[in-house]
Coordinates of N, CA, C and O in Angstrom, one line a residue:
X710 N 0.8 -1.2 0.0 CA 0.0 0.0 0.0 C 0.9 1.2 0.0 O 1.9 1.2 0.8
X711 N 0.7 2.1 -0.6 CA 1.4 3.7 -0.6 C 1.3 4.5 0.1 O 0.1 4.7 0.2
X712 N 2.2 5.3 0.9 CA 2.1 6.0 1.9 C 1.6 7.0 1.2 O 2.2 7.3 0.2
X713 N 0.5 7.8 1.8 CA 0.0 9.5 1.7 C 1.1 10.7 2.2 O 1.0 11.2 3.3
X714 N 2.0 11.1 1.2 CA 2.4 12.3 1.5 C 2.2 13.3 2.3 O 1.4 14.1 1.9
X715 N 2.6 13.5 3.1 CA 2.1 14.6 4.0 C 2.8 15.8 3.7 O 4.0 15.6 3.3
X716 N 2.5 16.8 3.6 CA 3.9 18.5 3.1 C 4.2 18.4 4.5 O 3.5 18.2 5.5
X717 N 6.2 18.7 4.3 CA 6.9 18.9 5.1 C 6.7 20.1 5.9 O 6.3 21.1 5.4
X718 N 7.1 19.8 7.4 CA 7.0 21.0 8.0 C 7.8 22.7 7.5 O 8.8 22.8 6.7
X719 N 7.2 23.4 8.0 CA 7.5 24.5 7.3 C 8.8 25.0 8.3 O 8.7 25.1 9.5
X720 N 10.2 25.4 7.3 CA 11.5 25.8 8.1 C 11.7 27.3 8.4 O 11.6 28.2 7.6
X721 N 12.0 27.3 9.4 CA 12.6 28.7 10.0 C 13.5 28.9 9.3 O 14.1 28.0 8.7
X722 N 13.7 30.4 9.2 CA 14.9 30.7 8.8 C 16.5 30.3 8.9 O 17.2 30.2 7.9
X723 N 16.8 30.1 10.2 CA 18.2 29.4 11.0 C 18.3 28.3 10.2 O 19.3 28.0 9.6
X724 N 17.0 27.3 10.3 CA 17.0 26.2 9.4 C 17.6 26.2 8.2 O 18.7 25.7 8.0
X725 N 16.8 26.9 7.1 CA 17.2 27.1 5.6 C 18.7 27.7 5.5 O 19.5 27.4 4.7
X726 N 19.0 28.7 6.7 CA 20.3 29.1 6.2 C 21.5 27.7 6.8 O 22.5 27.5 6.2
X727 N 21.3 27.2 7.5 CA 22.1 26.1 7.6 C 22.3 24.8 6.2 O 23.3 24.1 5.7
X728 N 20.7 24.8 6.0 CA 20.8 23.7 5.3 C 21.3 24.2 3.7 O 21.9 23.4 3.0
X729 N 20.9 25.4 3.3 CA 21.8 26.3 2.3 C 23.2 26.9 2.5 O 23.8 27.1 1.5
X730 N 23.8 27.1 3.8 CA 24.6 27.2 3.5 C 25.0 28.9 3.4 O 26.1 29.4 3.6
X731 N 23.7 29.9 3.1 CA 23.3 30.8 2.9 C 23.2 31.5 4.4 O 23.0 30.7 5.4
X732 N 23.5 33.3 4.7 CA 23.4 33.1 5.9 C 22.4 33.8 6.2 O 22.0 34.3 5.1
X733 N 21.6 34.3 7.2 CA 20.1 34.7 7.5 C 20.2 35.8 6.6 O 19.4 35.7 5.6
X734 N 21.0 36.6 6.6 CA 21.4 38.1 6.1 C 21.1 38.1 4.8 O 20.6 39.1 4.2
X735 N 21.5 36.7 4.0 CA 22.0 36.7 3.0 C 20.3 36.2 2.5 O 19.9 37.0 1.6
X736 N 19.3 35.3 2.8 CA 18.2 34.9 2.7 C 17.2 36.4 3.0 O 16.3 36.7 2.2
X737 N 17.4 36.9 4.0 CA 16.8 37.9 3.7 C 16.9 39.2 2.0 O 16.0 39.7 1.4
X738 N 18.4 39.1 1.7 CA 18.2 40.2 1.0 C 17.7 39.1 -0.4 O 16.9 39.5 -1.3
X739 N 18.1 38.0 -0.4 CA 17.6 37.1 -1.6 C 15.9 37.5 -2.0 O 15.4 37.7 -3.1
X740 N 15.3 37.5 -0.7 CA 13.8 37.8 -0.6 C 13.9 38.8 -0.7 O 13.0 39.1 -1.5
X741 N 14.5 40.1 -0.2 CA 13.8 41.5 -0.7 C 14.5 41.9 -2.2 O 14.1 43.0 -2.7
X742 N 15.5 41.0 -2.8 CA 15.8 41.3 -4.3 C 14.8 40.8 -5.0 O 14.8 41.4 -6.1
X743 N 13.8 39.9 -4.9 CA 12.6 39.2 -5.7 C 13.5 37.7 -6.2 O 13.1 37.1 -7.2
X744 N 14.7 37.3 -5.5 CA 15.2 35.8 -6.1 C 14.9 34.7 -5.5 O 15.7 33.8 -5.2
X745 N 13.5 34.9 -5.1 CA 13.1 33.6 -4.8 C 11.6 33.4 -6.0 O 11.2 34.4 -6.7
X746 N 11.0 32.0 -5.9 CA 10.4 32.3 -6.9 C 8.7 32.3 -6.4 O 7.7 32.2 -7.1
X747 N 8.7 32.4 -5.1 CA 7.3 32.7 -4.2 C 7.6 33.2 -3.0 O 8.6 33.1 -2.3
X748 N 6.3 33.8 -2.9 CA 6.3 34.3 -1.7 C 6.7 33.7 -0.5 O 6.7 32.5 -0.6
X749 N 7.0 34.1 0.3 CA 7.6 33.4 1.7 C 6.5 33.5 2.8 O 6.1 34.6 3.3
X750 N 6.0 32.2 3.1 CA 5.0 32.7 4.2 C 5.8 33.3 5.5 O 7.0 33.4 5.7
X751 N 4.4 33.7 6.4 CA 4.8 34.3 7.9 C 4.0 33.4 8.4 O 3.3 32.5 7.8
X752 N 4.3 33.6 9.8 CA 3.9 33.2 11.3 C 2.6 34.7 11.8 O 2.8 35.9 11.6
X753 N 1.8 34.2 12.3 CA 1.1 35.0 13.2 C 1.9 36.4 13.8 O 1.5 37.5 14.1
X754 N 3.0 35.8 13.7 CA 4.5 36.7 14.8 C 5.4 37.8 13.5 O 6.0 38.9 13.7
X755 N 5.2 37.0 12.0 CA 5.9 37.7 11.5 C 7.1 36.7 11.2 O 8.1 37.1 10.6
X756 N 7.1 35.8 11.4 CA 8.6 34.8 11.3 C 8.4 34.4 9.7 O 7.3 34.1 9.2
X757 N 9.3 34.6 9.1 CA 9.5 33.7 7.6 C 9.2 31.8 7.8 O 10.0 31.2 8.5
X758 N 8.3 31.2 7.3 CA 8.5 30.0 7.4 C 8.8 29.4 5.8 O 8.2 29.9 4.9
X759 N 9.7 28.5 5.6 CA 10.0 28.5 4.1 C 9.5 26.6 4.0 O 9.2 26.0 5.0
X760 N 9.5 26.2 3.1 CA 9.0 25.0 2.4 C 9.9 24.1 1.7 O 10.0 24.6 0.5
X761 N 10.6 23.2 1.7 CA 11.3 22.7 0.9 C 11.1 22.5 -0.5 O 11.7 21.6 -1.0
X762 N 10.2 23.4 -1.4 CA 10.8 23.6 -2.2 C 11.2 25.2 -2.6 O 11.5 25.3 -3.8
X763 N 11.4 26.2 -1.8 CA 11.8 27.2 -1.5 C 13.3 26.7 -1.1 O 14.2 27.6 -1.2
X764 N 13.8 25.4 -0.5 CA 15.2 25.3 -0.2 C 15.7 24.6 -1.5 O 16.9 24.6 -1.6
X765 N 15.1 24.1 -2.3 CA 15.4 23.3 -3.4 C 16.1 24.4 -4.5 O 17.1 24.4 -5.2
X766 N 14.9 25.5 -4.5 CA 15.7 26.6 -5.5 C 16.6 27.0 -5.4 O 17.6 26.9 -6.1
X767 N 16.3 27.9 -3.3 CA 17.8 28.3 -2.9 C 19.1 27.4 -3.5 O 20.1 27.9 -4.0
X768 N 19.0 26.3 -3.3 CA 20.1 25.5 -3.6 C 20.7 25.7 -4.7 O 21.9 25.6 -4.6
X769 N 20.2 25.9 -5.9 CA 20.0 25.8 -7.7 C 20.5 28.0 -7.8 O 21.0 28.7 -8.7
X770 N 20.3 28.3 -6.8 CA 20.7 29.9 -6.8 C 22.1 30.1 -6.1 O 22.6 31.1 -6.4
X771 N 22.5 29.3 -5.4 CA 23.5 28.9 -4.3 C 24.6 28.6 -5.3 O 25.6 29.1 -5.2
X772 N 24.4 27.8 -6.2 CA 25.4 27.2 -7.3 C 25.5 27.6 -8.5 O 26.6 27.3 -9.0
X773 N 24.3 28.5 -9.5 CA 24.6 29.3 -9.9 C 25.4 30.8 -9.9 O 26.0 31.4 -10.8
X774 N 25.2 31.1 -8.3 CA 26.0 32.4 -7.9 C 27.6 32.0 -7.3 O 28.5 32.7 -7.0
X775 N 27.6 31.0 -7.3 CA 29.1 30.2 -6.7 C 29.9 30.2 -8.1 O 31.1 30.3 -8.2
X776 N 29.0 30.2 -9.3 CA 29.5 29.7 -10.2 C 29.7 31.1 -11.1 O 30.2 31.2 -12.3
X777 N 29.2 32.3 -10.2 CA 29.6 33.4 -11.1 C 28.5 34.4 -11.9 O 28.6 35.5 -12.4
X778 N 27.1 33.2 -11.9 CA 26.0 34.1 -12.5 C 25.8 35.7 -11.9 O 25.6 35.8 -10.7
X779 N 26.0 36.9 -12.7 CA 25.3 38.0 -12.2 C 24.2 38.2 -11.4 O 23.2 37.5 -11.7
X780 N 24.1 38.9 -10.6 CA 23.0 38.9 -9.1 C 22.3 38.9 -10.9 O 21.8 37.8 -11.3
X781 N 22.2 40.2 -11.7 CA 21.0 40.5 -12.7 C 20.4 39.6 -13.0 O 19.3 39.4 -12.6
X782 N 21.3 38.4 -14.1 CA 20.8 37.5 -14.4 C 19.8 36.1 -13.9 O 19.0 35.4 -14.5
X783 N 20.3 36.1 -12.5 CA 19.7 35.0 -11.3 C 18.5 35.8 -10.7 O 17.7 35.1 -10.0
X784 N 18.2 37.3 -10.8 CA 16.9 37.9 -10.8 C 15.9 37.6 -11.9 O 14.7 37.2 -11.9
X785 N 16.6 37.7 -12.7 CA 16.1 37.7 -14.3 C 14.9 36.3 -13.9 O 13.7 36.0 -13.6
X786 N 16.2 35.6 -14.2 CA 16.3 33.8 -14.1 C 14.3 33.5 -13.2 O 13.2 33.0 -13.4
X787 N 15.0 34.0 -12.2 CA 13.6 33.8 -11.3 C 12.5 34.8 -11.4 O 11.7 34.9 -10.5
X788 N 12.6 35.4 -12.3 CA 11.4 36.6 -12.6 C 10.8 35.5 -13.6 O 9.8 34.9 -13.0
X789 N 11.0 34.9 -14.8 CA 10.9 34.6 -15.6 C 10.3 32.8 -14.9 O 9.3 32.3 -15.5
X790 N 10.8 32.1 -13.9 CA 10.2 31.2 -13.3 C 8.9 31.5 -12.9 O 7.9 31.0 -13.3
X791 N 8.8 32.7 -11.8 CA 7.7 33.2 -11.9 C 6.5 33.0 -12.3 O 5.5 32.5 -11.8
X792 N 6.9 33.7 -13.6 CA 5.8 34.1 -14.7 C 5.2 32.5 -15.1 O 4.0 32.3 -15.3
X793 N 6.0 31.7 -15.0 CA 5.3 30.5 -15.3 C 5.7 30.3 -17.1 O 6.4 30.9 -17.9
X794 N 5.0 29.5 -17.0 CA 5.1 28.7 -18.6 C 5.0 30.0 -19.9 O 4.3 31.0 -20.2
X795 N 5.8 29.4 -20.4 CA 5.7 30.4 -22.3 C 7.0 30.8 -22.1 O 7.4 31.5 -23.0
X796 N 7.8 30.7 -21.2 CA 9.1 31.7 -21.5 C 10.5 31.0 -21.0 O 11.6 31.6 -20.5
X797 N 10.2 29.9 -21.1 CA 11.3 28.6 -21.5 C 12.5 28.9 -22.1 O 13.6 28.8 -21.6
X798 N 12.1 29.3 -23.6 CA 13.2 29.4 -24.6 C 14.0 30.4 -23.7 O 15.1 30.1 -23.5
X799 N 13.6 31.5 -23.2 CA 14.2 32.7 -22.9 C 15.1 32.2 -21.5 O 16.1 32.7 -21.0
X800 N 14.5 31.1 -21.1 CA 15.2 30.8 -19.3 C 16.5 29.4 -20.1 O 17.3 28.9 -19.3
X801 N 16.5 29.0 -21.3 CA 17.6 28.2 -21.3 C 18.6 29.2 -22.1 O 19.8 29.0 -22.1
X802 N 18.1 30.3 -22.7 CA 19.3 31.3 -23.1 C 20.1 31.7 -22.6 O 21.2 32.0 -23.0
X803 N 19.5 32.0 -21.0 CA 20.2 32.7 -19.7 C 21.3 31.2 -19.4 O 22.5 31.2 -19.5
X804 N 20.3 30.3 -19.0 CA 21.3 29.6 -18.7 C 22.3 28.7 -19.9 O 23.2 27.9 -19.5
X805 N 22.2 28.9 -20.8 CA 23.1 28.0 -21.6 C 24.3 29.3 -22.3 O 25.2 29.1 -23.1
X806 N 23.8 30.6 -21.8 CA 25.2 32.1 -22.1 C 26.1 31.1 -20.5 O 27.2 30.5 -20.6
X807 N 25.2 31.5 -19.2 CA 25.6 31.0 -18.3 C 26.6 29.8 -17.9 O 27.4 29.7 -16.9
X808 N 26.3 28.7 -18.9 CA 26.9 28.0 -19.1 C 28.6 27.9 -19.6 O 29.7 27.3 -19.3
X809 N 28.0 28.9 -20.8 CA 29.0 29.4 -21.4 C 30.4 30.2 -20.7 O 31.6 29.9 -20.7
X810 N 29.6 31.1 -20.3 CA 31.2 31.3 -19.2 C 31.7 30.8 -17.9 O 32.6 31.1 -17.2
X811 N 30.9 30.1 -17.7 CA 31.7 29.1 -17.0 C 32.6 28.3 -17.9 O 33.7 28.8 -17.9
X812 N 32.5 27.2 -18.6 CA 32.9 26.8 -19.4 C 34.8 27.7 -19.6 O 35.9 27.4 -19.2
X813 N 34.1 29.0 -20.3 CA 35.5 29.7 -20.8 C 36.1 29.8 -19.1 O 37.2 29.5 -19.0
X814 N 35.7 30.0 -18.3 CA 36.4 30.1 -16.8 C 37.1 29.2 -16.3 O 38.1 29.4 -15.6
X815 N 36.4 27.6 -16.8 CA 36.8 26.4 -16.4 C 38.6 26.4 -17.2 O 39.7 26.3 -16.7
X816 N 38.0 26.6 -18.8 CA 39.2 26.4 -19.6 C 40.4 27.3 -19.1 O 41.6 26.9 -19.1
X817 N 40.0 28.7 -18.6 CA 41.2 29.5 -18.3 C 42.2 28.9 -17.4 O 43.4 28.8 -17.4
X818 N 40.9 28.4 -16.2 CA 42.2 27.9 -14.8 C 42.7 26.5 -15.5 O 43.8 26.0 -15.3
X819 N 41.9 26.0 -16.0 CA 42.8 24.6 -16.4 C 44.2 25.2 -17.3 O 45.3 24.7 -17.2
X820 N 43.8 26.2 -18.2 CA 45.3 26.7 -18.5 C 46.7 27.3 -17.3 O 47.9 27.3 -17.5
X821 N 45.9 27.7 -16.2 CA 46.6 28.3 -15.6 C 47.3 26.9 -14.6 O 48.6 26.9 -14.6
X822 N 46.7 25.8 -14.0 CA 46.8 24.6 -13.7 C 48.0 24.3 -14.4 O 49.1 24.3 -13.8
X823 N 47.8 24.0 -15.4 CA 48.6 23.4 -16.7 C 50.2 24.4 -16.1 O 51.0 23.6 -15.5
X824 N 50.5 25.7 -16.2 CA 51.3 26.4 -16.0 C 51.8 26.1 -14.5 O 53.0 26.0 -14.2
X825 N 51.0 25.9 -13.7 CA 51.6 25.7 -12.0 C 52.4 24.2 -12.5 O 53.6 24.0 -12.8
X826 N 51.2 23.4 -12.5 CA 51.9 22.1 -12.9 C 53.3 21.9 -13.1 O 54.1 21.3 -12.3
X827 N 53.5 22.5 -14.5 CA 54.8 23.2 -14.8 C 56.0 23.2 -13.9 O 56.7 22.2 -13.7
X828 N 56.1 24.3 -13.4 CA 56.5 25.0 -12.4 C 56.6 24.2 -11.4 O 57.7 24.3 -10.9
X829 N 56.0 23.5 -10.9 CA 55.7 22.6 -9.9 C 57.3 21.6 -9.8 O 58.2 21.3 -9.0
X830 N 56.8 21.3 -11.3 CA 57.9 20.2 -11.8 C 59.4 20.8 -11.7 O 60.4 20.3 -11.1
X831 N 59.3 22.0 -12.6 CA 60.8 22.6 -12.4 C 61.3 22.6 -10.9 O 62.4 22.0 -10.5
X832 N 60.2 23.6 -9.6 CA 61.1 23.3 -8.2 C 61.6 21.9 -7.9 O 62.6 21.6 -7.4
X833 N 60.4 20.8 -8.5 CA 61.0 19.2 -8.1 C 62.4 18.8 -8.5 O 63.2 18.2 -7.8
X834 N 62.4 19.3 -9.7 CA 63.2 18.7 -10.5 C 64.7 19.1 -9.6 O 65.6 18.3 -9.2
X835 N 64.6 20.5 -9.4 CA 65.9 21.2 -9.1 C 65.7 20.8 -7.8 O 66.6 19.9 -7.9
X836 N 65.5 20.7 -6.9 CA 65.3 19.9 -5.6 C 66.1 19.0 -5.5 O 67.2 18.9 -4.9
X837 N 65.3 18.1 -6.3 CA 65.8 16.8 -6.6 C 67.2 16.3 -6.6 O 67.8 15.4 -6.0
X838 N 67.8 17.4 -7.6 CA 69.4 17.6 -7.8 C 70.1 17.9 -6.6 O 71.3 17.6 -6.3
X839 N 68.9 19.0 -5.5 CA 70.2 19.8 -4.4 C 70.4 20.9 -4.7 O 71.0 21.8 -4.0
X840 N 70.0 21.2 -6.1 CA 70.5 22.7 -6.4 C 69.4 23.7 -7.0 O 68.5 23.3 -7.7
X841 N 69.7 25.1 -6.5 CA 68.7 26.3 -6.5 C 68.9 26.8 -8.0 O 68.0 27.4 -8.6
X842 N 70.0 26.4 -8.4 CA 70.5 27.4 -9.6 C 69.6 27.4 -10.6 O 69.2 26.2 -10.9
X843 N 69.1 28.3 -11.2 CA 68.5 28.1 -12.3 C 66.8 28.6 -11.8 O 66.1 29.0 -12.8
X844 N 66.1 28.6 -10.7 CA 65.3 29.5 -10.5 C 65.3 30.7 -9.8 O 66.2 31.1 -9.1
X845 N 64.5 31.1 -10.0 CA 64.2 32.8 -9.6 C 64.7 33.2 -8.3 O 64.7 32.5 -7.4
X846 N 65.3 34.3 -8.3 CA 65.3 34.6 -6.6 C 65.8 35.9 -6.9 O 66.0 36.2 -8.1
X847 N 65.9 36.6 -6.1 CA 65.6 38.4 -6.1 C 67.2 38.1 -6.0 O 67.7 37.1 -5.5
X848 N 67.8 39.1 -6.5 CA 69.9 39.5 -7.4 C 69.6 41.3 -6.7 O 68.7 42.2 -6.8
X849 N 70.8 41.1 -6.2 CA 71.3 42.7 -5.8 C 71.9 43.3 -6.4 O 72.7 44.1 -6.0
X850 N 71.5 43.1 -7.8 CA 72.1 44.0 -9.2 C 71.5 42.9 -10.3 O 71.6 41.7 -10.3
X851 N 70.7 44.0 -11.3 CA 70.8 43.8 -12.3 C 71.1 42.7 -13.2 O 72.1 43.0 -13.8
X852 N 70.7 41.7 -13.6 CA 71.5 40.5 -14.4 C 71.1 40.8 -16.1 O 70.3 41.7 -16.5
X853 N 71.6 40.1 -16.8 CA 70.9 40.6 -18.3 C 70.5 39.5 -19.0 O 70.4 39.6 -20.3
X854 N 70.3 38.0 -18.2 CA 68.9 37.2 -18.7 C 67.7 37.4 -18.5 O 66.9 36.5 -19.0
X855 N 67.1 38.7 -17.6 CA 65.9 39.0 -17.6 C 65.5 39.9 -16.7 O 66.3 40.4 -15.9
X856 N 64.0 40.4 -16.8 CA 63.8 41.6 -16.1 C 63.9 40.7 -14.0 O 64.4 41.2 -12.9
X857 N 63.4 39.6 -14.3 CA 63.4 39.4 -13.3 C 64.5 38.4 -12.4 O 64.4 37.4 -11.7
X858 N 65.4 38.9 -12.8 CA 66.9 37.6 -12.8 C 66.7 36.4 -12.7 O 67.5 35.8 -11.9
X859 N 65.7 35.7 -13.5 CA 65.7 34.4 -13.6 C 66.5 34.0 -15.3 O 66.7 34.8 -16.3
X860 N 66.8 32.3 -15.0 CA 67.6 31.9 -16.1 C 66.5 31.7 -17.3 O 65.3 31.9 -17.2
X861 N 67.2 31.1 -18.6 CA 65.9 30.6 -19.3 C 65.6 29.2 -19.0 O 64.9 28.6 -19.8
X862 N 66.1 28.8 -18.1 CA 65.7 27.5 -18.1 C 64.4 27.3 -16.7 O 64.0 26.3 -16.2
X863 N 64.0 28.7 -16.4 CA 62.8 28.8 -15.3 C 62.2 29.9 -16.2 O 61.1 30.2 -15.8
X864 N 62.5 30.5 -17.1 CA 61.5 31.5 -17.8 C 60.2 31.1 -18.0 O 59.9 29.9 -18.3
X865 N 59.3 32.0 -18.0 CA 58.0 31.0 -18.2 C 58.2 31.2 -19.8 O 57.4 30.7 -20.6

C-alpha cells in the first residue's frame, strides 16, 4: 500500500540558512531582491516560514552564484520562473550564455593549472638535484637574462 504524503513542516529561517549554506542576512536580502520564486510565508509573529521547495531553488541559486551568474541574471532567471510557462526558450538562453562562461572560466584555470603544474615540476626537479640554480630569486644588481633575474631555463 502507498504511503500518503504529508507536506513537510515548514522551516525557519536558521534552518534554511544552515541547510543552504546561505546566511540569514543573505536569505533575507535574496527575498527583498525578488530571487526567490514565491512568496515566503509568515507566522502570526511575523517569522518567515520556508518549504522545501523554497530550499530546493535556494540551492539551484547557491550554485549558480558560486559559479559566477550575475545577481541581474539570477533575478532575471527567477522573474521569468515566476511568470510561469511560455518563457522557456528565454530561461535556457540565460542559462546556456551561463553555461557558457563558466565553461571559458573552467578552460582559463585549467590553462593556468597546466602552467603551475609546470612550475611545480621545475622546483622538483631542481630539488631533486640539491641545487637552486637556475630559478628565480631576487639579485642585488641587475643580471641581463631578464627583467626578473631568472635563467631561461625557469623562464616561463
Amino acid at each position: 500500500m502507498a504511503a500518503i504524503e504529508t507536506p513537510a513542516e515548514p522551516l525557519a529561517i536558521g534552518e534554511v540558512a544552515e541547510r543552504t549554506g546561505l546566511s540569514v542576512h543573505a536569505l533575507r536580502f535574496y527575498e527583498r531582491e525578488g530571487l526567490l520564486v514565491g512568496p515566503i510565508r509568515r507566522t502570526a509573529g511575523g517569522r518567515r516560514r520556508y518549504t522545501t521547495l523554497d530550499v530546493d531553488w535556494l540551492l539551484i541559486c547557491v550554485k549558480l552564484r558560486e559559479s559566477g551568474m550575475p545577481l541581474a541574471d539570477l533575478k532575471r532567471f527567477a522573474e521569468l520562473v515566476r511568470h510561469g510557462r511560455g518563457n522557456e526558450a528565454e530561461r535556457l538562453r540565460l542559462l546556456d550564455a551561463h553555461r557558457q562562461r563558466v565553461d571559458a572560466r573552467i578552460q582559463a584555470l585549467e590553462e593556468c593549472r597546466s602552467v603551475i603544474t609546470w612550475k611545480v615540476g621545475v622546483y622538483a626537479e631542481h630539488l631533486a638535484r640539491g641545487e637552486a640554480d637556475g630559478l628565480w630569486a631576487p639579485t642585488p644588481e641587475p643580471r641581463t637574462q631578464g627583467l626578473s633575474g631568472g635563467s631561461a631555463s625557469d623562464s616561463p
